[in-house]
Short mmCIF file of C-alpha atoms in Angstrom, two decimals:
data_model
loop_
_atom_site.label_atom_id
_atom_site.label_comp_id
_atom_site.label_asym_id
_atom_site.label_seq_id
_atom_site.Cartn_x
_atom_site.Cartn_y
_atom_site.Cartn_z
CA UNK M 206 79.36 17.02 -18.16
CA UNK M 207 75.56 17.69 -18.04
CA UNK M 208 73.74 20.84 -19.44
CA UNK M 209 70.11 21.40 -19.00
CA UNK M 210 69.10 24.33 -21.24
CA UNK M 211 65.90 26.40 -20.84
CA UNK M 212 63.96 23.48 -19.86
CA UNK M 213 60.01 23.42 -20.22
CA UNK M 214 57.60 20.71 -19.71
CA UNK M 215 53.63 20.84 -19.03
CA UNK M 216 51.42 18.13 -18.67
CA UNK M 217 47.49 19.54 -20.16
CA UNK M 218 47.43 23.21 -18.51
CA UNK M 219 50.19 22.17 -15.45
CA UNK M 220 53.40 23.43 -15.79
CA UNK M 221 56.15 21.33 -14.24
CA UNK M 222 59.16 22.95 -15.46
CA UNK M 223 59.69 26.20 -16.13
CA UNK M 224 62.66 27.66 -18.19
CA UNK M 225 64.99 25.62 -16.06
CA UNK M 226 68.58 25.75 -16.74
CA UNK M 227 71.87 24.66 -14.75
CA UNK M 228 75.14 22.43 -15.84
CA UNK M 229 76.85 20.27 -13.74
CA UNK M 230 81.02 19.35 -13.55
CA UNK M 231 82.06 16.01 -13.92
CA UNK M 232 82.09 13.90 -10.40
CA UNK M 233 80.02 16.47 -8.84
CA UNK M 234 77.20 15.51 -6.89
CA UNK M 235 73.87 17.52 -7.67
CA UNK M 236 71.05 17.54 -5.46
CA UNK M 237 67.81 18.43 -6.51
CA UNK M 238 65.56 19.22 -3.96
CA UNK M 239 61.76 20.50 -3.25
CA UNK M 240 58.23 19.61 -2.24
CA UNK M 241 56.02 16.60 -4.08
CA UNK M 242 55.24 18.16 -7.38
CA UNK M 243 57.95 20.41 -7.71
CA UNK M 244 59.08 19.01 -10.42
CA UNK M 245 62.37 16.76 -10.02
CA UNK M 246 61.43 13.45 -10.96
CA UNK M 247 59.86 14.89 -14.45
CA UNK M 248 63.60 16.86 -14.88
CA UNK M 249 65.41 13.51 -14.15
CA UNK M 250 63.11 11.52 -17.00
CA UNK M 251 63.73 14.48 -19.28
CA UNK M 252 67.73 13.72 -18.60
CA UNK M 253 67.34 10.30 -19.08
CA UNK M 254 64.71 10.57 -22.21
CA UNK M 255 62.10 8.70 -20.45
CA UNK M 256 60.02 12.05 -21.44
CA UNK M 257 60.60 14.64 -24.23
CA UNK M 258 60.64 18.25 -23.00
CA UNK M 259 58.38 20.83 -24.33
CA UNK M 260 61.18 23.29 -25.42
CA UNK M 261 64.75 23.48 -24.24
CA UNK M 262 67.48 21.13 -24.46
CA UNK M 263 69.40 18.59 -22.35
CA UNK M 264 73.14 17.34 -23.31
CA UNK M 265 74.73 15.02 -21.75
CA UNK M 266 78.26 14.02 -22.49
CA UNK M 267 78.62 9.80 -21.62
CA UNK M 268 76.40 7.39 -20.56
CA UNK M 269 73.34 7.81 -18.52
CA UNK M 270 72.57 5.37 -15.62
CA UNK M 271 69.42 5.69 -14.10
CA UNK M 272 68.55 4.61 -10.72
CA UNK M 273 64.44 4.11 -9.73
CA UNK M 274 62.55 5.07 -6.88
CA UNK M 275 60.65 1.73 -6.76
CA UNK M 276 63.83 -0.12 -7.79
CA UNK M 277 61.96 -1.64 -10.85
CA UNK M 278 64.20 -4.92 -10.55
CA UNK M 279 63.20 -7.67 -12.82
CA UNK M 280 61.13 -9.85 -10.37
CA UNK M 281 61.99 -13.10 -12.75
CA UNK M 282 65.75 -13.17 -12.30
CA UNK M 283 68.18 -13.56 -9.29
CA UNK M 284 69.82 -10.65 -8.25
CA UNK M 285 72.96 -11.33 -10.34
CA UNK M 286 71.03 -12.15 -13.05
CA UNK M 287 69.29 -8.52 -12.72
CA UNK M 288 73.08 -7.25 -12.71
CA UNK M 289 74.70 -9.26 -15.93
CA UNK M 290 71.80 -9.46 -18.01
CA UNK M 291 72.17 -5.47 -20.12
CA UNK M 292 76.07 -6.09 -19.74
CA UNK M 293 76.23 -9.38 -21.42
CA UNK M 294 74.19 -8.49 -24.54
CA UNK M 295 76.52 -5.78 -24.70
CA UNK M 296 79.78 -7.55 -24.71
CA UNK M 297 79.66 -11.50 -24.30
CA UNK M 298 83.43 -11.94 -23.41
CA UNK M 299 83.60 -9.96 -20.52
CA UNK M 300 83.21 -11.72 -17.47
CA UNK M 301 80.33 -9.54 -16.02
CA UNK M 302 79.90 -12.32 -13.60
CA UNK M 303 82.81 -11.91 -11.64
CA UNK M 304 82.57 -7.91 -11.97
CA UNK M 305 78.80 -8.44 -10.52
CA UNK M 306 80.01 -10.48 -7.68
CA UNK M 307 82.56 -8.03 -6.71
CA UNK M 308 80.31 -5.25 -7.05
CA UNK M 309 77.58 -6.99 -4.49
CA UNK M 310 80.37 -8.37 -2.03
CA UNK M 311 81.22 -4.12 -1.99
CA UNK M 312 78.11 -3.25 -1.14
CA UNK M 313 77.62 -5.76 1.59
CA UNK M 314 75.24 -8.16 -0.16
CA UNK M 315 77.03 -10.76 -1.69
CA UNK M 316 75.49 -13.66 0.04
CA UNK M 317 72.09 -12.30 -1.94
CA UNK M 318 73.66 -13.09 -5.45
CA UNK M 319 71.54 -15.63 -6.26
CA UNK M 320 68.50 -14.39 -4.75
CA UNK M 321 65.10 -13.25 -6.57
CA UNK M 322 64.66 -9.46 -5.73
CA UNK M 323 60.44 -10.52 -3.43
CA UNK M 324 63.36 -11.92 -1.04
CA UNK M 325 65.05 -8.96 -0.41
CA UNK M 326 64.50 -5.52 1.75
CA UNK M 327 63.93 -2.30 0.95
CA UNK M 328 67.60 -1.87 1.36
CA UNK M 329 68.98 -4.65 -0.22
CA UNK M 330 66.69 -3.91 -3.22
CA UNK M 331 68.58 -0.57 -2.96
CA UNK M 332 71.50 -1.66 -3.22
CA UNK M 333 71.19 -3.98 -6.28
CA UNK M 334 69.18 -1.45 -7.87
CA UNK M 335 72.49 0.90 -7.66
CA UNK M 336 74.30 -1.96 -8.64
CA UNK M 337 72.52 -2.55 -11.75
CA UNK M 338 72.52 1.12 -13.11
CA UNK M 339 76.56 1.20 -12.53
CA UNK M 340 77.26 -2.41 -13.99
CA UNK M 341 76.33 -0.23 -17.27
CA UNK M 342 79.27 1.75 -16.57
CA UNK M 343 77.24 5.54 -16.14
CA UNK M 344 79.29 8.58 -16.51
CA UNK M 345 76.46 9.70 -14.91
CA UNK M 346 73.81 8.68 -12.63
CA UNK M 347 70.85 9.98 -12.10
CA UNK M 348 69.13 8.69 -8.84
CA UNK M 349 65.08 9.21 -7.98
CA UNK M 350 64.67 9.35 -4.29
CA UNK M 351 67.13 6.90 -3.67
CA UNK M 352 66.30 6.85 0.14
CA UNK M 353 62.50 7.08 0.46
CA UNK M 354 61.23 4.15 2.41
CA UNK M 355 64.53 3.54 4.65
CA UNK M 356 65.37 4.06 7.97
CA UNK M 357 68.01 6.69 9.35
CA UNK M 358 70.70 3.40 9.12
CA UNK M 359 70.07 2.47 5.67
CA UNK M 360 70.36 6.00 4.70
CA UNK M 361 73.35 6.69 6.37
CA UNK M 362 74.43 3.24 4.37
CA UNK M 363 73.17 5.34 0.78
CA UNK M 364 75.26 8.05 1.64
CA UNK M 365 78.31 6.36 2.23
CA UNK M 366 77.42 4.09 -0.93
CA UNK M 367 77.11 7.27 -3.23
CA UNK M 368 80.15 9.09 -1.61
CA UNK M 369 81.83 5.93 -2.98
CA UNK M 370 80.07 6.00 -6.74
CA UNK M 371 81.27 9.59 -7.04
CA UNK M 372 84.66 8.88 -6.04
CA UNK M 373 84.84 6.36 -9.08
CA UNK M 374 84.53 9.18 -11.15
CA UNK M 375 80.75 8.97 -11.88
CA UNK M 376 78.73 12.19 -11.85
CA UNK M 377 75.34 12.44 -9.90
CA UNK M 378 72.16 14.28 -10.06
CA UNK M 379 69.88 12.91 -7.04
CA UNK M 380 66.44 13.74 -6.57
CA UNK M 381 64.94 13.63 -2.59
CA UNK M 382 62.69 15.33 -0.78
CA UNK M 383 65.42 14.63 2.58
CA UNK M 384 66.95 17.72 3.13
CA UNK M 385 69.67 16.09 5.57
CA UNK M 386 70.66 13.41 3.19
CA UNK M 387 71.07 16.56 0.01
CA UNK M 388 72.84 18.29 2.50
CA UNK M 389 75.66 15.21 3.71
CA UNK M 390 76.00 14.01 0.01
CA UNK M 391 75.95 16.90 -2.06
CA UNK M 392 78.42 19.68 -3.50
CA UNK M 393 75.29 21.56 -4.83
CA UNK M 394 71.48 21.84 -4.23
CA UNK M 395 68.97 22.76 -6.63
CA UNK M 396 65.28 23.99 -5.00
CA UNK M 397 62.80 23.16 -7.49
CA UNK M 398 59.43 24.55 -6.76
CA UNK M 399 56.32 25.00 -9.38
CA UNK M 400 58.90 24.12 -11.83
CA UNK M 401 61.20 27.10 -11.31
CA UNK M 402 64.66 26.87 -9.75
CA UNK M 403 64.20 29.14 -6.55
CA UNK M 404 67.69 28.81 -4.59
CA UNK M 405 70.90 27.51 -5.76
CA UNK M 406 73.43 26.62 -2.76
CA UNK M 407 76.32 25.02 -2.11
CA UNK M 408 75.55 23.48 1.35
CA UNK M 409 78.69 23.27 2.44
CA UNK M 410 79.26 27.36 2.69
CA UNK M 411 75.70 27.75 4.47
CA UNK M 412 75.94 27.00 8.60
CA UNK M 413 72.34 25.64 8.43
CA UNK M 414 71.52 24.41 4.82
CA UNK M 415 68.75 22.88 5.96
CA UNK M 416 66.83 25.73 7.44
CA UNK M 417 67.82 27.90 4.82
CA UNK M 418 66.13 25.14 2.40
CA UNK M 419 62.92 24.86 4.47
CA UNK M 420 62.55 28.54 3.70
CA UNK M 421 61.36 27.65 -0.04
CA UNK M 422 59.24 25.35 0.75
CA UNK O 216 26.60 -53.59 -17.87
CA UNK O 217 28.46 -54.51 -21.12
CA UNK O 218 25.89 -52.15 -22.82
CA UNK O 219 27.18 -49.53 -20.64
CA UNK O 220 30.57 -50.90 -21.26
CA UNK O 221 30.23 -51.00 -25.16
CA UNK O 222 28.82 -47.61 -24.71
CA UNK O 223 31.88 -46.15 -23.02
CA UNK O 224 34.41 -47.22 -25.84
CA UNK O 225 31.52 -46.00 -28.96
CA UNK O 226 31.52 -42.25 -27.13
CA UNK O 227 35.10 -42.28 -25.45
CA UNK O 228 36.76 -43.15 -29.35
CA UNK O 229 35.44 -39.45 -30.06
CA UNK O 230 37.71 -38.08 -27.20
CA UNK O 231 40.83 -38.36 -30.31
CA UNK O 232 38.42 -36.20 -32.56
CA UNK O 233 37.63 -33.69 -29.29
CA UNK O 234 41.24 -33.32 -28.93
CA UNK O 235 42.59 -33.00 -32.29
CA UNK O 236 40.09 -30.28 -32.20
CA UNK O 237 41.52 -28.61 -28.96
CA UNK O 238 45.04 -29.03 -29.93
CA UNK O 239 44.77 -27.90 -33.23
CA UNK O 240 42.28 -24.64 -32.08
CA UNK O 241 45.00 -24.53 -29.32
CA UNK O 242 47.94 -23.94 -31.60
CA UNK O 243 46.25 -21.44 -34.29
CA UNK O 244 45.12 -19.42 -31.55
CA UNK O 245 47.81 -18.61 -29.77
CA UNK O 246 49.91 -18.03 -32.81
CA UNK O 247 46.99 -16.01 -34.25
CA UNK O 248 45.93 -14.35 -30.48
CA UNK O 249 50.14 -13.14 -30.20
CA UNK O 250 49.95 -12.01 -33.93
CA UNK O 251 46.95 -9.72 -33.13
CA UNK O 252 47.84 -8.41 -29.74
CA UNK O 253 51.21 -7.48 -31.11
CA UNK O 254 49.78 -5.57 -34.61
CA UNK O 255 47.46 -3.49 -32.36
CA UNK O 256 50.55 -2.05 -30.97
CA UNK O 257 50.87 -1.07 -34.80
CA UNK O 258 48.90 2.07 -35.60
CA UNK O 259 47.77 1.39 -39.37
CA UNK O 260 47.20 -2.36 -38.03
CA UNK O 261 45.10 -1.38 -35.06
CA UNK O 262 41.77 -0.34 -35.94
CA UNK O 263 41.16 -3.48 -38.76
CA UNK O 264 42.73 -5.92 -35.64
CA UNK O 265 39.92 -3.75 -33.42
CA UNK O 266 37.29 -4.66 -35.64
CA UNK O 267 38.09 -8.36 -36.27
CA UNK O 268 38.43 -9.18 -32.90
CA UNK O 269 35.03 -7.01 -31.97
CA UNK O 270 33.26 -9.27 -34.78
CA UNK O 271 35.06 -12.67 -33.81
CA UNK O 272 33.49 -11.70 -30.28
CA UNK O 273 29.99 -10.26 -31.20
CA UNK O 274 29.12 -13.51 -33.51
CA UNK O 275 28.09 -16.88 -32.23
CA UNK O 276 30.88 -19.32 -32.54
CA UNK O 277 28.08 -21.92 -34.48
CA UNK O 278 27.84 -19.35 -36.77
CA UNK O 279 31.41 -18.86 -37.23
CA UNK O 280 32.06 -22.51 -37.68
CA UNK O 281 28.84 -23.26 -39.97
CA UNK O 282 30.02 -20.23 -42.13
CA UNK O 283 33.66 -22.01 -42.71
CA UNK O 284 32.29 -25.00 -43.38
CA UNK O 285 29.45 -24.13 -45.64
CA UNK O 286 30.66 -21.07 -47.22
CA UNK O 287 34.58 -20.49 -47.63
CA UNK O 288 34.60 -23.86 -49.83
CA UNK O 289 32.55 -22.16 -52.55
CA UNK O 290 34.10 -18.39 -51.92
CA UNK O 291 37.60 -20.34 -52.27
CA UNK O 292 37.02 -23.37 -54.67
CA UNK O 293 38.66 -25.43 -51.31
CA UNK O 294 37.30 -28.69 -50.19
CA UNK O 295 37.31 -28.62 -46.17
CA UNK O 296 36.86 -31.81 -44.02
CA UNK O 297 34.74 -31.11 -40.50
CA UNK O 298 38.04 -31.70 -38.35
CA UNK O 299 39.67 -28.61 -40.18
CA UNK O 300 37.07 -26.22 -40.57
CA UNK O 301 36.43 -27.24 -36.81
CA UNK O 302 39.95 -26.25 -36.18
CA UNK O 303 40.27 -22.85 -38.11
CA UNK O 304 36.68 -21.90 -36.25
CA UNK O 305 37.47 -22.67 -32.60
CA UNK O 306 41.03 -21.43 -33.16
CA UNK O 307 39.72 -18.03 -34.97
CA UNK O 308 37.63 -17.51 -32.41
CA UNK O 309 39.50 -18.24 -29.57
CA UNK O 310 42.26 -16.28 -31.29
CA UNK O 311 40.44 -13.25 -30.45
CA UNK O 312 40.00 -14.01 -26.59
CA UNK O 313 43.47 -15.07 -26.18
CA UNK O 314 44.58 -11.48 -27.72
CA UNK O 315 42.14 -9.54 -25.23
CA UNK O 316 44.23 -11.93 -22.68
CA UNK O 317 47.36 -11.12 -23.98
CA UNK O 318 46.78 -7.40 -24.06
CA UNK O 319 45.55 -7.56 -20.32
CA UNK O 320 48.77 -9.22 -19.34
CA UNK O 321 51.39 -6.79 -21.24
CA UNK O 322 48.63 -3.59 -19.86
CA UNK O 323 49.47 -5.42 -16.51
CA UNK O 324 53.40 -4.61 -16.66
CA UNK O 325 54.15 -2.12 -14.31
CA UNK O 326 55.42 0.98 -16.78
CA UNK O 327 58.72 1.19 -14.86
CA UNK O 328 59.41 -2.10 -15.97
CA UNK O 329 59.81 -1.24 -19.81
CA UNK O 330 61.44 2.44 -18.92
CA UNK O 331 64.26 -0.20 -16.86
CA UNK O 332 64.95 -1.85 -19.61
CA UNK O 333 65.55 1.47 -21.62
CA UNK O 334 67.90 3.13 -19.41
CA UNK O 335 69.81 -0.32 -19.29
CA UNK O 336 70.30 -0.18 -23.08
CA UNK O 337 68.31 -3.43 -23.59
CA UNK O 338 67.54 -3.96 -27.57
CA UNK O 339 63.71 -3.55 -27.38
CA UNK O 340 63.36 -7.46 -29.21
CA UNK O 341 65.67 -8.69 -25.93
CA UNK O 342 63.23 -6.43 -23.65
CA UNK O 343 59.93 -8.40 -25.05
CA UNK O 344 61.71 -11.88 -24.87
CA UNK O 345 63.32 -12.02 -21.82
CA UNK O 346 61.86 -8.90 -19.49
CA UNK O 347 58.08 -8.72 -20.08
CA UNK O 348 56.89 -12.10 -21.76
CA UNK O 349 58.19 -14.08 -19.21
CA UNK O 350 55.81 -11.78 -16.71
CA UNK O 351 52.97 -11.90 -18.88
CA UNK O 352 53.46 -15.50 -19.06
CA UNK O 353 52.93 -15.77 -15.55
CA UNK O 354 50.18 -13.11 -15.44
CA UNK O 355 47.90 -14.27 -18.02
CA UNK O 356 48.25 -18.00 -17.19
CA UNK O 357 44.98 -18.24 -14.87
CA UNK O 358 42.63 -17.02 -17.45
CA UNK O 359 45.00 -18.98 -20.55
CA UNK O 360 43.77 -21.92 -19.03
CA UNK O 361 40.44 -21.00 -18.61
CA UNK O 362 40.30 -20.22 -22.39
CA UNK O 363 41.80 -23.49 -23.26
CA UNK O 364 38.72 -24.98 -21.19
CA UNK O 365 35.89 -23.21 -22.72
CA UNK O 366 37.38 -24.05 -26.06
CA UNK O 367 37.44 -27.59 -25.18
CA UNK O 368 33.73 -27.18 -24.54
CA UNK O 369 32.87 -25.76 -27.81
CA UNK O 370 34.76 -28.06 -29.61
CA UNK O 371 31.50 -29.72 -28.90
CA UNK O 372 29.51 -27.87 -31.47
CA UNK O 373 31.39 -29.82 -34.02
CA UNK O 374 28.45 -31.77 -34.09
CA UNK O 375 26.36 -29.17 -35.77
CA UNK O 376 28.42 -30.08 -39.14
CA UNK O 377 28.61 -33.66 -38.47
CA UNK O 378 31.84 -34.21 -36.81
CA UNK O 379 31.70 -37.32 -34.79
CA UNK O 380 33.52 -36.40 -31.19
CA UNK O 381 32.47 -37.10 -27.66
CA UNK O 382 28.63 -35.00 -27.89
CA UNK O 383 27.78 -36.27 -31.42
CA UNK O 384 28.53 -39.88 -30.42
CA UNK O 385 26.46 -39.92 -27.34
CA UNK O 386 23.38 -38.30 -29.34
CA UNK O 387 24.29 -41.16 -32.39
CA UNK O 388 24.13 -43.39 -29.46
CA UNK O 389 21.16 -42.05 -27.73
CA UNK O 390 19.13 -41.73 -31.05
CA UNK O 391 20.35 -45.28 -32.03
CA UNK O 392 18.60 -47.02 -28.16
CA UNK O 393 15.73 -44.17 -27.71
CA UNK O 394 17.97 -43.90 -24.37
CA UNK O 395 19.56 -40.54 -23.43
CA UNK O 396 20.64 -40.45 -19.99
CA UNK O 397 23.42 -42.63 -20.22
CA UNK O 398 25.02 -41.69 -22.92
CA UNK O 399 24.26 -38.16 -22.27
CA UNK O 400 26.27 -38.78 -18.74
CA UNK O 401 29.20 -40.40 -20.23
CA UNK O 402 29.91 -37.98 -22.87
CA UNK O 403 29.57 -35.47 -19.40
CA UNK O 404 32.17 -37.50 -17.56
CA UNK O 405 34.44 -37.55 -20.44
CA UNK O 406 34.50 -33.64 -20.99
CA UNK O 407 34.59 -33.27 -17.72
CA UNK O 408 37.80 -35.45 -17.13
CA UNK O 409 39.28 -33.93 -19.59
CA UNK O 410 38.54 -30.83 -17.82
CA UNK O 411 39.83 -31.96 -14.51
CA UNK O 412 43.19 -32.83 -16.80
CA UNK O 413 44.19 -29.38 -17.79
CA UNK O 414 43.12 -27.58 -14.37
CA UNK O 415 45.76 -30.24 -13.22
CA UNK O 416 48.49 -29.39 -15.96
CA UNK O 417 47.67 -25.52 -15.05
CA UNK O 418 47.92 -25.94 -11.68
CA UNK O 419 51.22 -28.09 -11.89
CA UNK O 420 52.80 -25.47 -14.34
CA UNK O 421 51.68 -22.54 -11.60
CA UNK O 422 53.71 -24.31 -8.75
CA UNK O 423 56.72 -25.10 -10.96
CA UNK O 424 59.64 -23.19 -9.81
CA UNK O 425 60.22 -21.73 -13.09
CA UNK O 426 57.16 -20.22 -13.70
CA UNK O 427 57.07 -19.08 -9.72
CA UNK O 428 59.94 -17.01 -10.37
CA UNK O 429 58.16 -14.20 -12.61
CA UNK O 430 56.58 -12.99 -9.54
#
């Protein structure tokens, strides 16, 4: 589904990735994990060609959604308006407003349809942000710390939320630096550090992923 | 007190002249102020927009406007009347503050902003119209107005090329009676009316709900 090649990337003399290279399966949920600088934002603009790698290559088979770490709603439309606008100039005879509607009233927030995004919480903002990258139909999703800010509740709430994108069918490479959230929602977890891919697990076969995570660090 | 009432009619008829010159400046300066701050997005366009704007800014605007009116007649064999060359010279050179205004506004766009748009799909012609204008709208409305206010101002320099508005009136007036303070105050009251007009229409387009909602 998703093929990163020998991916490098510097910014001036800093290298941010080095020769990195995995795939992923379609609906497979990939974490990618490590400390503030490792390098897992820059990897998930290079997916989404928000930034050009320095050598390497990326394919992707499908569409890309891409989910922010500071949301970046549009702060001049209502929350359905946030979720209908890309749709619509796409195709003007689906109804996209009834699809939005029962997308929102899933994830708990229906009552905020009409509501401009300064109104809303860190976790509502969440939520339509998610809501927005899959109203573009993603085969897969790439998500930027999708739970930095929340509390142990909302998080919990992401989790579930996610569980329930990948059981559509969409594929997932999330970025966080919460090793107990990688661990709960993902098949696989890639340690980023200085660039380089340093450990490779599937959480599920380790009796302490976490620990064994910290290790890297 | 009807000389001070004959005097308010003689200076207030050159309020129509004052605002034909605002409006008019107004209009080719916004067109011409969006036309610039878009080209210097252009690369071959963006060092001649650089140095028009840097001129338009380092020259006196009485210079500007005494050049148009004296000069481009016999460069272009055209005949211009003191309302238009008063026009073309406020709006050129407030064409070149509103683009500095317009470029602070889009700079002012968070980044992430334009990269949603992308990963949404959005045509880039759709991302300008409906995803950043409507913020830089919003952002850039403040100092819009003040712009609009200091052109209003120069517009009194008309009177350098013998353009009767508001100032040129009151110093007709004050030259006609050897008497300056009046007339001198009313022209003052007039501009600044006028001025307490548009901080009103700013301040009543700031609170409208449409414009509150590109927070």
């Amino acid at each position: 589904m998703l093929r990163v090649s020998n991916v490098c990337k510097q910014f001036n003399e800093t290298v941010v990735l080095d020769n990195v290279s995995f795939s992923v399966e379609k609906s497979d949920i990939l974490g990618l994990a490590g400390p503030s600088g490792g390098g897992k934002s820059t990897l998930l603009r290079c997916m989404q060609k928000l930034d050009t790698s320095d050598s390497g290559s990326i394919e992707c088979n499908g569409r890309v959604g891409f989910m922010f770490q500071d949301f970046q709603l549009f702060p001049h439309m209502t929350v359905l308006e946030n979720l209908i606008y890309a749709p619509t100039l796409k195709n003007k005879k689906l109804n996209h407003q009834k699809q939005a509607r029962d997308m929102l009233k899933n994830l708990g927030i229906a009552s905020k349809a009409d509501t401009y995004p300064r109104h809303l919480s860190g976790g509502q903002k969440q939520r339509v942000a998610l809501a927005r990258s899959l109203m573009i139909k993603p085969d897969i999703l790439l998500c930027d710390e999708p739970t930095s800010g929340l509390d142990v509740a909302t998080t919990t709430d992401v989790v579930t939320l996610l569980e329930s994108v990948c059981e559509m069918g969409v594929t997932m490479v999330i970025a966080s630096h919460d090793l107990d959230f990688l661990t709960k929602i993902s098949d696989r977890i890639i340690l980023l550090n200085g660039g380089k891919i340093v450990v490779d697990i599937r959480p599920q076969e380790l009796d302490d992923a976490v620990d064994y995570l910290k290790k890297y660090y | 007190m009807e000389r001070i009432a004959s005097s308010i009619i003689y200076v207030g008829t050159g309020v129509v002249i004052t605002l034909e010159l605002l409006l008019g400046g107004m209009c080719i300066s916004i067109i011409l102020g969006l036309l610039m701050s878009v080209l210097r997005y252009n690369g071959i366009c963006r060092c001649f927009i650089n140095a028009v704007i840097s001129v338009i800014r380092g020259t006196p605007v009485i210079l500007q406007l005494s050049f148009i009116y004296f000069t481009i007649p016999g460069l272009l064999g055209i005949k211009l009347t003191t309302i238009g060359a008063g026009v073309i010279a406020f709006g050129f050179n407030s064409s070149a503050y509103v683009a500095e205004i317009l470029r602070a506004g889009i700079e002012s766009i968070p980044k992430g902003q334009f990269e949603a748009a992308r990963t949404l799909e959005i045509p880039t012609s759709h991302m300008w119209r409906d995803i950043i204008l409507p913020q830089v709208v919003r952002n850039i409305l403040p100092a819009m107005m003040g712009e609009v206010i200091a052109l209003l101002k120069e517009t009194a320099l008309i009177a350098t090329i013998g353009g009767m508005d508001l100032m040129r009136r009151s110093q007709t007036l004050a030259a006609e009676r050897f008497e300056y303070f009046m007339p001198l105050c009313i022209a003052g009251a007039y501009y600044y009316c006028l001025v307490l007009f548009i901080e009103f229409i700013g301040r009543k387009i700031e609170r409208s709900e449409k414009y509150a909602k590109g927070v």
